[in-house]
Tab-separated table of C-alpha atoms and ligand atoms in Angstrom:
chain	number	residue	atom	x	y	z
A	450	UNK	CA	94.912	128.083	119.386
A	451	UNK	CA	91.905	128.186	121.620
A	452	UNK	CA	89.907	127.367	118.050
A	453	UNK	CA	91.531	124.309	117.633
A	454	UNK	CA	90.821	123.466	120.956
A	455	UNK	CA	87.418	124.011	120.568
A	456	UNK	CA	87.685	121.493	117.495
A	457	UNK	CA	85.152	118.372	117.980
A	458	UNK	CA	86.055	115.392	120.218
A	459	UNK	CA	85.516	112.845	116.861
A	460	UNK	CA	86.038	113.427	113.514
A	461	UNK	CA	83.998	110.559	111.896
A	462	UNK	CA	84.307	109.172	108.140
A	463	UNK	CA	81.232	111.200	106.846
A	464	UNK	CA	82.755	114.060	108.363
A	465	UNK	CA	85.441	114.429	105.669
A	466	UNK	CA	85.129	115.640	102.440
A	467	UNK	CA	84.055	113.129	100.317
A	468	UNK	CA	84.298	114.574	96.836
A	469	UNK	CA	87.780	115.768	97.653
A	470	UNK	CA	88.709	111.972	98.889
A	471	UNK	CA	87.625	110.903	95.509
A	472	UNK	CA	89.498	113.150	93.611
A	473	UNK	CA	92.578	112.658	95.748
A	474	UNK	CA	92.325	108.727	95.137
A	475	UNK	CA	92.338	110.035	91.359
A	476	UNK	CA	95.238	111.957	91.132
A	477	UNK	CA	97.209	109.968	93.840
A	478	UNK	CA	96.016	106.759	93.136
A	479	UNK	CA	95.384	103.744	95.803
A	480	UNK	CA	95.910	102.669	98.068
A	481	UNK	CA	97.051	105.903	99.919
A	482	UNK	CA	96.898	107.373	103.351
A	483	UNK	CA	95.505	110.948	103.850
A	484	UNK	CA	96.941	112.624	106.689
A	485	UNK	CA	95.109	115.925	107.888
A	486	UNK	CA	97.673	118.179	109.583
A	487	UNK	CA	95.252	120.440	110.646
A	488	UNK	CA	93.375	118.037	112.793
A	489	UNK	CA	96.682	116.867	114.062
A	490	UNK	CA	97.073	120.172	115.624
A	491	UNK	CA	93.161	120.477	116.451
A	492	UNK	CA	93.642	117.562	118.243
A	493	UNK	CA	96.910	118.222	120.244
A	494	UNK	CA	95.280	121.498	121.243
A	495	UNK	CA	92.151	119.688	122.379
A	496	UNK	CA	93.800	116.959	124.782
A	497	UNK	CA	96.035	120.098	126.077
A	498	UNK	CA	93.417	122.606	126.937
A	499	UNK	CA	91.841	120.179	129.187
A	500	UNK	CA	94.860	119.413	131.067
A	501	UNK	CA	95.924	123.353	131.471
A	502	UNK	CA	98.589	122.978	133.921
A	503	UNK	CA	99.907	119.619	132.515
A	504	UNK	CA	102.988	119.003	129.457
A	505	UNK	CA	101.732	117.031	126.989
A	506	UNK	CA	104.010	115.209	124.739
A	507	UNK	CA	103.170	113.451	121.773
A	508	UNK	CA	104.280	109.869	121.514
A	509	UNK	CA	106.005	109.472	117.939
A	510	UNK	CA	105.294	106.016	117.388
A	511	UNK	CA	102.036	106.374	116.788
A	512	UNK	CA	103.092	108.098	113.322
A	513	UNK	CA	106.467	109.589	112.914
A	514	UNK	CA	106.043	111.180	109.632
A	515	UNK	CA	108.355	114.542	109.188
A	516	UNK	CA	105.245	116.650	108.379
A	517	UNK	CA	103.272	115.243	111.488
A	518	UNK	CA	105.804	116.021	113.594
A	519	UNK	CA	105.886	119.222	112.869
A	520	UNK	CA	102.944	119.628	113.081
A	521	UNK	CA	102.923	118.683	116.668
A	522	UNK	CA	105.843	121.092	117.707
A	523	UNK	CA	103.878	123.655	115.522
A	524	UNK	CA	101.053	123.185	117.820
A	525	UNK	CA	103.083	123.361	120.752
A	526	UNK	CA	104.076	120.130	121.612
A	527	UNK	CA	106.968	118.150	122.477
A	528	UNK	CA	107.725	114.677	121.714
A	529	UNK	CA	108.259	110.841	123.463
A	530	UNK	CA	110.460	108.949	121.589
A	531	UNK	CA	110.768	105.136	122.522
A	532	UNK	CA	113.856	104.568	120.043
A	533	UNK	CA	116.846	106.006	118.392
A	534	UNK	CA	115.755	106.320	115.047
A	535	UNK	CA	112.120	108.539	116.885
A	536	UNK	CA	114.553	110.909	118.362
A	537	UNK	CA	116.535	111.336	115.216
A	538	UNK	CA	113.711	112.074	113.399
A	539	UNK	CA	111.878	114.606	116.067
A	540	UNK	CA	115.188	116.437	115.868
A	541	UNK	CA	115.216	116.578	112.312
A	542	UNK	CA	111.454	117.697	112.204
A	543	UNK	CA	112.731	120.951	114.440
A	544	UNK	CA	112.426	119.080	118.110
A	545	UNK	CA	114.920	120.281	120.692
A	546	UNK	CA	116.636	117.906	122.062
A	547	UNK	CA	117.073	119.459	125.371
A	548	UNK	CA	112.636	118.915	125.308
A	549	UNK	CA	112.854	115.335	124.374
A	550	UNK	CA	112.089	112.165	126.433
A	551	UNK	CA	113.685	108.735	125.432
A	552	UNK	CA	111.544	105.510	127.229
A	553	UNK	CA	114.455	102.614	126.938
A	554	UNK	CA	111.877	99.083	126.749
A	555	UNK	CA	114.811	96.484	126.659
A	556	UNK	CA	116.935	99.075	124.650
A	557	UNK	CA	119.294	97.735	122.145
A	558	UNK	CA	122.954	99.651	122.504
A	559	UNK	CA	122.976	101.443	119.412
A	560	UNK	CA	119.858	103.238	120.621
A	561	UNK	CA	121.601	103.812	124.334
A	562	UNK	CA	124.858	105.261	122.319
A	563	UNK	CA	123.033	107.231	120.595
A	564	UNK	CA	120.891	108.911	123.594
A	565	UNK	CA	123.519	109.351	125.931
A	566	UNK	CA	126.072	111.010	122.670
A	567	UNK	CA	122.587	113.215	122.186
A	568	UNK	CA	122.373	114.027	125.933
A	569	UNK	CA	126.217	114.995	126.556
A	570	UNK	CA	124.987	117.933	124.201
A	571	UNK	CA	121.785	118.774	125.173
A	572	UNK	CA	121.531	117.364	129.224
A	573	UNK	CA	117.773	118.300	129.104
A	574	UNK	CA	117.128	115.090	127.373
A	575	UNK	CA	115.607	112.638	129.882
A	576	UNK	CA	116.184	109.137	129.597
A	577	UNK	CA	113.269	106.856	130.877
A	578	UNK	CA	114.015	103.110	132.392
A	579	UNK	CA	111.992	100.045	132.644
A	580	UNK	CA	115.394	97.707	134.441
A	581	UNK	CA	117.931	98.237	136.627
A	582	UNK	CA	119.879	96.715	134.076
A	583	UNK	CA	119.263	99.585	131.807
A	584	UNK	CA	120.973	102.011	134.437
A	585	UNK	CA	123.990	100.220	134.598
A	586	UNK	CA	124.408	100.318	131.384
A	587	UNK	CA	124.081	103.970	130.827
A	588	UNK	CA	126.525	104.270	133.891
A	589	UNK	CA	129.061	101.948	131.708
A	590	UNK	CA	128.721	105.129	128.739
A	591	UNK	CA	129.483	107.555	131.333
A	592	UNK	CA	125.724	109.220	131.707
A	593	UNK	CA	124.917	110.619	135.161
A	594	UNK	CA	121.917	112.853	133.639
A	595	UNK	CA	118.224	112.892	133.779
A	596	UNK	CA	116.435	109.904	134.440
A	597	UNK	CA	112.895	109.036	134.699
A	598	UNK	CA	112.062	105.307	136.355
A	599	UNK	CA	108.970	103.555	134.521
A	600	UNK	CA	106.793	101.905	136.892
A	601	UNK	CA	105.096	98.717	136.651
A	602	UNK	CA	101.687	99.799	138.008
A	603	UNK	CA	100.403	96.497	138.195
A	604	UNK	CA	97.252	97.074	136.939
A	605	UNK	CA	96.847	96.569	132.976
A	606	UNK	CA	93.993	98.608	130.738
A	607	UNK	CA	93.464	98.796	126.930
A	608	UNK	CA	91.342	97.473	124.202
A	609	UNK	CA	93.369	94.325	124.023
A	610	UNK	CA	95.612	91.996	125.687
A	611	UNK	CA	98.926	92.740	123.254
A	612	UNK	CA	99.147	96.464	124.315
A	613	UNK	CA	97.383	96.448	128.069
A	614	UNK	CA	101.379	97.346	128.941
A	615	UNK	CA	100.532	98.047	132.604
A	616	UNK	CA	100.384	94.284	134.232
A	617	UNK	CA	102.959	93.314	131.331
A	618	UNK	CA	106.521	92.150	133.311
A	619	UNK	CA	108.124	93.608	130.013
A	620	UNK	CA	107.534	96.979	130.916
A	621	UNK	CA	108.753	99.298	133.817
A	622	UNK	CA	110.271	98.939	137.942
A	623	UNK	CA	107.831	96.351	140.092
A	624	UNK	CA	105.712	98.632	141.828
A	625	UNK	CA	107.172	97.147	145.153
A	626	UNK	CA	111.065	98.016	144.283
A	627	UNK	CA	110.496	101.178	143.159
A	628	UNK	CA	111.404	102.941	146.162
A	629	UNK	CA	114.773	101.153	146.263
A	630	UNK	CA	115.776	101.697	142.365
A	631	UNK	CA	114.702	105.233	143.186
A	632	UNK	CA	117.438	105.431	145.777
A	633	UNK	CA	119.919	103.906	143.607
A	634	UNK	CA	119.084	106.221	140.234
A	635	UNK	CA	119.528	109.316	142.931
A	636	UNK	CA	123.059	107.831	144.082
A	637	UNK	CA	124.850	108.238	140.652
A	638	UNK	CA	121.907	110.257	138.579
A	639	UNK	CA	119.377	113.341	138.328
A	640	UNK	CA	116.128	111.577	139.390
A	641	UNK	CA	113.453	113.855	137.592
A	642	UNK	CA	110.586	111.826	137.201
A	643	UNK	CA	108.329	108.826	137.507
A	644	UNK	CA	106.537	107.621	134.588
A	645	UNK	CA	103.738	104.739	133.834
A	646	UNK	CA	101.970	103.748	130.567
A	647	UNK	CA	99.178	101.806	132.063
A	648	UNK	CA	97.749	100.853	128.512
A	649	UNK	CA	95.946	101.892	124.846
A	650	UNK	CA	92.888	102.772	123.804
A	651	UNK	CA	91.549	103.756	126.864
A	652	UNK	CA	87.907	105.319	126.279
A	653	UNK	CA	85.030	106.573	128.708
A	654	UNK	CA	84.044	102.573	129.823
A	655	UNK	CA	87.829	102.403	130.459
A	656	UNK	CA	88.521	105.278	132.838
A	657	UNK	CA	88.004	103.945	136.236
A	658	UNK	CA	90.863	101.428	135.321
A	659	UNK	CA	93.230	102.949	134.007
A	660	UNK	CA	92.747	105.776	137.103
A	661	UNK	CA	93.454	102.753	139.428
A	662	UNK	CA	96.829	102.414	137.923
A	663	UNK	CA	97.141	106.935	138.001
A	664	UNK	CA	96.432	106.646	141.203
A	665	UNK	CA	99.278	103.942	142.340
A	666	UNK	CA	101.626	106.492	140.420
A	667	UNK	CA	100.794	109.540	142.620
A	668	UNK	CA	101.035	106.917	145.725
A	669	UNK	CA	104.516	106.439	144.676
A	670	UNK	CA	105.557	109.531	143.691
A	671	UNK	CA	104.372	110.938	147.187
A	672	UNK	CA	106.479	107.656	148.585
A	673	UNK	CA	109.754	108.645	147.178
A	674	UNK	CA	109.275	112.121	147.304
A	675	UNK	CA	106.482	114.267	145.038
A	676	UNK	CA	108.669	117.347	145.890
A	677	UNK	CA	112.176	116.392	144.458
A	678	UNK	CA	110.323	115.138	141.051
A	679	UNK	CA	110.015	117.195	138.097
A	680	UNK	CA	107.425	115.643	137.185
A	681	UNK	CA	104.957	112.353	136.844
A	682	UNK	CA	104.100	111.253	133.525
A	683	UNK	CA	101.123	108.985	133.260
A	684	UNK	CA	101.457	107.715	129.807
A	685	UNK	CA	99.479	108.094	126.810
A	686	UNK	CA	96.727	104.983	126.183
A	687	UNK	CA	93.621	107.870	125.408
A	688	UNK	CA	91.655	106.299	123.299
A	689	UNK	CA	89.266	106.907	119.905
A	690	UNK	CA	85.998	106.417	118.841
A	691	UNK	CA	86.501	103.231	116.199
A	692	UNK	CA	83.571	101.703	115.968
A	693	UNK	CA	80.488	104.122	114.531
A	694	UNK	CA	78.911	103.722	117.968
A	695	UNK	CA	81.634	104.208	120.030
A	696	UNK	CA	81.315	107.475	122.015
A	697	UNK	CA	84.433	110.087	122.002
A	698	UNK	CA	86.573	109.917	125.239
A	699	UNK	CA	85.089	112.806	127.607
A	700	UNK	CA	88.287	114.932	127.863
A	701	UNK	CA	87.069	117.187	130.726
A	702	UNK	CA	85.627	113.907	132.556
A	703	UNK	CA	89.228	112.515	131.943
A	704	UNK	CA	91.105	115.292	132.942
A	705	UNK	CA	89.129	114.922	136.060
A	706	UNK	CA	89.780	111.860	136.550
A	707	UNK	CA	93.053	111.738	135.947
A	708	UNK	CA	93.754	114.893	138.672
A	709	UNK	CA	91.807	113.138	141.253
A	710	UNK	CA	93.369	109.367	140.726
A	711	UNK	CA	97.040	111.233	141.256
A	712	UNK	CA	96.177	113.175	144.339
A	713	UNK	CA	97.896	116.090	145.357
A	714	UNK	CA	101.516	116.870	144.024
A	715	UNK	CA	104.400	119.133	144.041
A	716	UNK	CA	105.564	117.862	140.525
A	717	UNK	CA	103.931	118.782	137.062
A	718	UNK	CA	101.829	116.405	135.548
A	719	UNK	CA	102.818	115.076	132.236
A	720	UNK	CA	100.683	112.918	129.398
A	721	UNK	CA	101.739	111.114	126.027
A	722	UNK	CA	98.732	110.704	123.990
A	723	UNK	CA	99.739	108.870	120.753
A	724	UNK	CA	97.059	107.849	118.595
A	725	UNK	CA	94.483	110.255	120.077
A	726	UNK	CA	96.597	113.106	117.942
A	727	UNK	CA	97.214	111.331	114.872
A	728	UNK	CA	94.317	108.346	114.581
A	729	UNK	CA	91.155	110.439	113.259
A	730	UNK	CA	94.216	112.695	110.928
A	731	UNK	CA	94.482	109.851	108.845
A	732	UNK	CA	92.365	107.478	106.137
A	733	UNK	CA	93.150	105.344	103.727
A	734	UNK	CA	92.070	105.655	100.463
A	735	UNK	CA	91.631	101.971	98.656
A	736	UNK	CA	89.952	101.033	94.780
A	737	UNK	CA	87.790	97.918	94.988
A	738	UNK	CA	89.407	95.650	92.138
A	739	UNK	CA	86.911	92.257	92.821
A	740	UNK	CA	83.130	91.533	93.689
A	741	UNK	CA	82.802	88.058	94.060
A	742	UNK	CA	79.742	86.547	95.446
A	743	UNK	CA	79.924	83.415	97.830
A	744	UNK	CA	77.424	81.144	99.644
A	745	UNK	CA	77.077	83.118	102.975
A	746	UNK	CA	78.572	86.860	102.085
A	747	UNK	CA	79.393	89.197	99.630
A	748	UNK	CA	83.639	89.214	98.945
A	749	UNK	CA	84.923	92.831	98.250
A	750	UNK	CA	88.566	92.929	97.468
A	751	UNK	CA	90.560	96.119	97.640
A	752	UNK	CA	93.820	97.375	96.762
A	753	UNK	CA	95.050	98.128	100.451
A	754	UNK	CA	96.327	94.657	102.635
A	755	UNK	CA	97.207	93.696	105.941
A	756	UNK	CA	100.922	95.238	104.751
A	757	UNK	CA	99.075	98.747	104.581
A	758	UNK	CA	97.184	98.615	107.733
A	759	UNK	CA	97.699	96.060	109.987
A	760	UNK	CA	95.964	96.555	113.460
A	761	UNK	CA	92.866	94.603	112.244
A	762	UNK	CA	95.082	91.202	111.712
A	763	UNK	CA	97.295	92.072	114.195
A	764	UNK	CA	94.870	92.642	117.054
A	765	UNK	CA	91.431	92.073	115.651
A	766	UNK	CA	90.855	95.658	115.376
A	767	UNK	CA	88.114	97.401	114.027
A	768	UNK	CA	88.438	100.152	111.432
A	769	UNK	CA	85.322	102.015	110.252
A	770	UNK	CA	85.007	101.846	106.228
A	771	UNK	CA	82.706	103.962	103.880
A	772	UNK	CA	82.039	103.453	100.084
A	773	UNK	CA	83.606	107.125	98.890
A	774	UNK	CA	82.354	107.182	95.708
A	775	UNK	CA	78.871	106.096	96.123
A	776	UNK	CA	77.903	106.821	99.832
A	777	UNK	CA	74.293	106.885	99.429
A	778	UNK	CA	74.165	103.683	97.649
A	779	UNK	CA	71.465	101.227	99.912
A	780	UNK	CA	73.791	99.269	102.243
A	781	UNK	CA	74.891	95.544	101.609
A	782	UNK	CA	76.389	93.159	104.047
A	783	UNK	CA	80.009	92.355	102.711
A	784	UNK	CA	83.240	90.730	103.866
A	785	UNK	CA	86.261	92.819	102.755
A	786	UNK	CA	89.781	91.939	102.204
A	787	UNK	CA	93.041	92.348	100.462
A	788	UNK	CA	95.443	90.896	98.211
A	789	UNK	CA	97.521	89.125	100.833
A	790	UNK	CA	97.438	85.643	100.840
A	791	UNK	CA	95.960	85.078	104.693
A	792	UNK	CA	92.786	84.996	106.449
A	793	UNK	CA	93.999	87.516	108.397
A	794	UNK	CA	94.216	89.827	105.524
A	795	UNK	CA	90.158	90.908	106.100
A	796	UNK	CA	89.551	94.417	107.446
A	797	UNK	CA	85.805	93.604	107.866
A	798	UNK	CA	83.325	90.405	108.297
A	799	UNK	CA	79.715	91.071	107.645
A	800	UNK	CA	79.811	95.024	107.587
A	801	UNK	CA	77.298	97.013	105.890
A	802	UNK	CA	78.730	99.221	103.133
A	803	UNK	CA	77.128	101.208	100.353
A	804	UNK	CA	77.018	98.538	97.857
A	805	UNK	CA	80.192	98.747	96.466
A	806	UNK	CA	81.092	98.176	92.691
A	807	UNK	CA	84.637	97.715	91.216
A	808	UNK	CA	86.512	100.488	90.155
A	809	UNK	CA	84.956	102.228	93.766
A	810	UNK	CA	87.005	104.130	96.456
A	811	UNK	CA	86.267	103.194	99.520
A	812	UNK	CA	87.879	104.922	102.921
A	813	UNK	CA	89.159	102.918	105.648
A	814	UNK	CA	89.027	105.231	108.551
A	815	UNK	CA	91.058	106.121	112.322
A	816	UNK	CA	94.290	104.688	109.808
A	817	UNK	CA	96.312	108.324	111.365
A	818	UNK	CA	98.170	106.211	114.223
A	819	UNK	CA	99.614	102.853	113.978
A	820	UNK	CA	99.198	102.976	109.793
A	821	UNK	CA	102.212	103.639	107.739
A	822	UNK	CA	103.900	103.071	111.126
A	823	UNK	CA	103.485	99.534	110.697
A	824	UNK	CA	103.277	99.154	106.875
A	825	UNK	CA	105.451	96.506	105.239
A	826	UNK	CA	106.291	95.253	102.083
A	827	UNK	CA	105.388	92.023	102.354
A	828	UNK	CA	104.009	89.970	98.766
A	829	UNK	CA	106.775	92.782	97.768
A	830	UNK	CA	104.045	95.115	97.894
A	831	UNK	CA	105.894	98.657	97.440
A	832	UNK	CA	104.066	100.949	100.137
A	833	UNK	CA	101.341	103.588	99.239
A	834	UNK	CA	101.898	107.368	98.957
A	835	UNK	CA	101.331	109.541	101.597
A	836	UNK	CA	99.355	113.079	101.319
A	837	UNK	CA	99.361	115.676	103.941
A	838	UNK	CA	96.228	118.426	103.896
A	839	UNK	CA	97.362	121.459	105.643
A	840	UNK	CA	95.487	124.913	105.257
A	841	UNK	CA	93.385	123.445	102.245
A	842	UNK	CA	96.397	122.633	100.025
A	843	UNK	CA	97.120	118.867	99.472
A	844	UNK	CA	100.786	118.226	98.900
A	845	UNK	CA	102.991	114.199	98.853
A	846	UNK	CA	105.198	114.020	102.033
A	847	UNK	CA	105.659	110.395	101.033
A	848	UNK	CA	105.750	109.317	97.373
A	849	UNK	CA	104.536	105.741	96.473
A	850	UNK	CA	107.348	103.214	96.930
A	851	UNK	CA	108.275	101.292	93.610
A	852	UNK	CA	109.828	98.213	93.106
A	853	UNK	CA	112.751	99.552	93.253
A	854	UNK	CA	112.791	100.364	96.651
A	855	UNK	CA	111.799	97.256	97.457
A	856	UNK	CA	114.636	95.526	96.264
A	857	UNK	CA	116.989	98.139	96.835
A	858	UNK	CA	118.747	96.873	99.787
A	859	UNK	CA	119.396	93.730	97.905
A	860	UNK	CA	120.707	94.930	95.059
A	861	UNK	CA	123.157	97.038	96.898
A	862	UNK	CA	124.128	94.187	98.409
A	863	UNK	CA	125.446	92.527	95.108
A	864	UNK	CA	122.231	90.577	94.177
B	1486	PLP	C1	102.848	103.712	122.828
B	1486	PLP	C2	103.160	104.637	123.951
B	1486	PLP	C3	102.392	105.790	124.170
B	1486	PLP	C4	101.199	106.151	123.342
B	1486	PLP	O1	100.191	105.199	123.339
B	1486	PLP	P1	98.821	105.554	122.595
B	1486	PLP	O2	97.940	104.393	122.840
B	1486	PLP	O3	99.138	105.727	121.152
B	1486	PLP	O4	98.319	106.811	123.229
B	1486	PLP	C5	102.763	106.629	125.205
B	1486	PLP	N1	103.828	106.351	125.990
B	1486	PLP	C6	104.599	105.251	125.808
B	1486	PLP	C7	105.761	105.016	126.687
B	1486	PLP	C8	104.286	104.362	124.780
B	1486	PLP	O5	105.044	103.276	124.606
């Protein structure tokens, strides 16, 4: 273990293989996401050794593929689930469900049926809630177990507006009624925990931040009693290197950060990094099928859309992208986009790239988190494959949707 902690903070594009990229786009074909289950566990051991007295739980939906799962709970992990169909699947992927935490965010009842049936079986489940409303209606299924309360800190961070969670009304207690929710969770339930997910992508710039927001946790915790907790969970948010000049969070800076913001405390720190296990895993591999010059850039389409990967039209994001097949190629300012009929459906304006020629793979990169998680069929697009690397072997966990499965549903249903 202590060699994959020793693993480097950032795994960049030119850092993988490229030859074996280019020959996995050949016998896989594109578009199709690489997942690297060894740097899954590198990374999980990483963010752990530098908080050594801290439980670190991975948050599933940053990818909940079967194989990354396990190859969290291989590394040593346990796993935040935010809705039925997360804990399902960390169970079937080996979880215990005794280890598991559920965060309700305005849950639907099929997902509180399903937790509280899980947690008459295994009461070491613990359910997290954002609303009073939530408690009363675990109350109405007959659940007096654990319970975490999720506190709105107040104080939002993150790379952008749609995920800075912490300010958001949506999610958690107002910091203010806290105290009093606490007293009513400890009247009819097992209090074990406060919790706060102050935001995503949090890097080095962001720190200060998103420790104001720690640091209101430990005040509350100490308020309602740090000694009767379990534990205080500060959330995941721990951001990644996208953009080529982007430096790698400082984990050791963070950690010490992170102890100082919360202060001193009788309960056990806990963290839920999502993407920073799973986002530098992953790539997606994608065949340029068009060059098409225009007055004021260079058009590159590509097989992969907005339905593969959709963070960039979603929330602007950038992904890093490398020409796989001809890296060393002089560079050439090019828009690139894919075959979905938006503006949005661009994962780059203006980039550089190794002048790319059809027929070309090109890598889009940090694609491990928020990925398939979000793919869709939309244009009935069936979704890529998915290929797992583990101990040098390369093996499908997901094969390539067909059309089939995209009309599946509705045939079934008599059309
Ligand atoms: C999404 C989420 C996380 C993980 O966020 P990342 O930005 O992927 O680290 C952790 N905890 C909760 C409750 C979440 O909703």
């Amino acid at each position: 273990m202590s060699d994959l902690a020793d693993s480097p903070a950032v795994r960049r594009l030119d850092d993988w293989d490229l030859e074996r990229l280019e020959s996995l786009a050949d016998e896989y074909d594109t578009p199709l996401y690489v997942m690297d289950l060894d740097r899954v566990k590198a990374n999980y051991a990483r963010f752990s050794a530098a908080f050594p007295d801290a439980h670190v739980m991975y948050a599933a939906k940053a990818h909940t593929g079967k194989a990354v799962l396990e190859a969290v709970l291989e590394a040593g992990g346990s796993i935040e689930c935010a809705a039925w169909g997360e804990l399902r699947r960390s169970i079937d992927a080996g979880a215990d469900p005794n280890e598991l935490q559920y965060t309700a965010v305005n849950p639907p009842d099929h997902d509180l049926d399903y937790a509280t049936d899980l947690a008459a079986e295994h009461p070491g489940l613990t359910i997290t809630i954002g609303a009073v409303d939530t408690l009363e209606r675990l109350a109405e299924r007959g659940y007096d177990g654990r319970i975490a309360i999720r506190i709105n800190p107040g104080i939002g961070t993150g790379h952008h507006e749609k995920v800075a969670t912490g300010a958001d009304a949506k999610f958690g207690i107002p910091y203010e009624r806290v105290p009093e929710v606490a007293e009513r969770v400890r009247e009819d339930f097992d209090l074990v925990g406060l919790h706060a997910h102050a935001g995503s992508g949090v890097l080095t710039a962001g720190l200060e931040d998103h420790c104001r927001a720690i640091s209101r946790v430990g005040e509350m915790a100490r308020r309602v009693g740090d000694d009767t907790l379990e534990f205080v969970d500060v959330g995941g948010g721990y951001g990644v290197p996208y953009r080529e000049d982007d430096e790698p969070l400082d984990l050791e800076k963070t950690s010490n950060m992170v102890r100082e913001a919360i202060g001193d405390l009788e309960a056990q720190l806990k963290l839920e990094p999502g993407r920073y296990v799973v986002a530098d895993a992953g790539l997606i591999l994608s065949e340029v099928n068009t060059i098409k010059e225009a007055p004021d850039t260079t058009v590159v389409g590509i097989d992969a859309s907005l339905a593969t990967l959709i963070r960039p039209a979603m929330f602007g994001s950038y992904h890093p992208m490398l020409n796989v097949s001809a890296p060393d190629r002089e560079a050439r300012e090019v828009t690139v986009g894919g075959p979905v009929c938006t503006s949005a459906d661009v994962f780059a304006h203006d980039r550089p790239v190794a002048r790319p020629e059809r027929g070309d793979v090109v890598a889009i990169g940090n694609a491990g988190s928020y990925g398939y998680e979000l793919a869709s069929q939309f244009h009935s697009q069936p979704r890529p494959a998915e290929v797992a690397l583990e101990d040098g072997e390369d093996r499908v966990v997901r094969r390539r949707e067909t059309l089939e499965d995209v009309t599946r549903v509705e045939r079934e249903s008599g059309q």
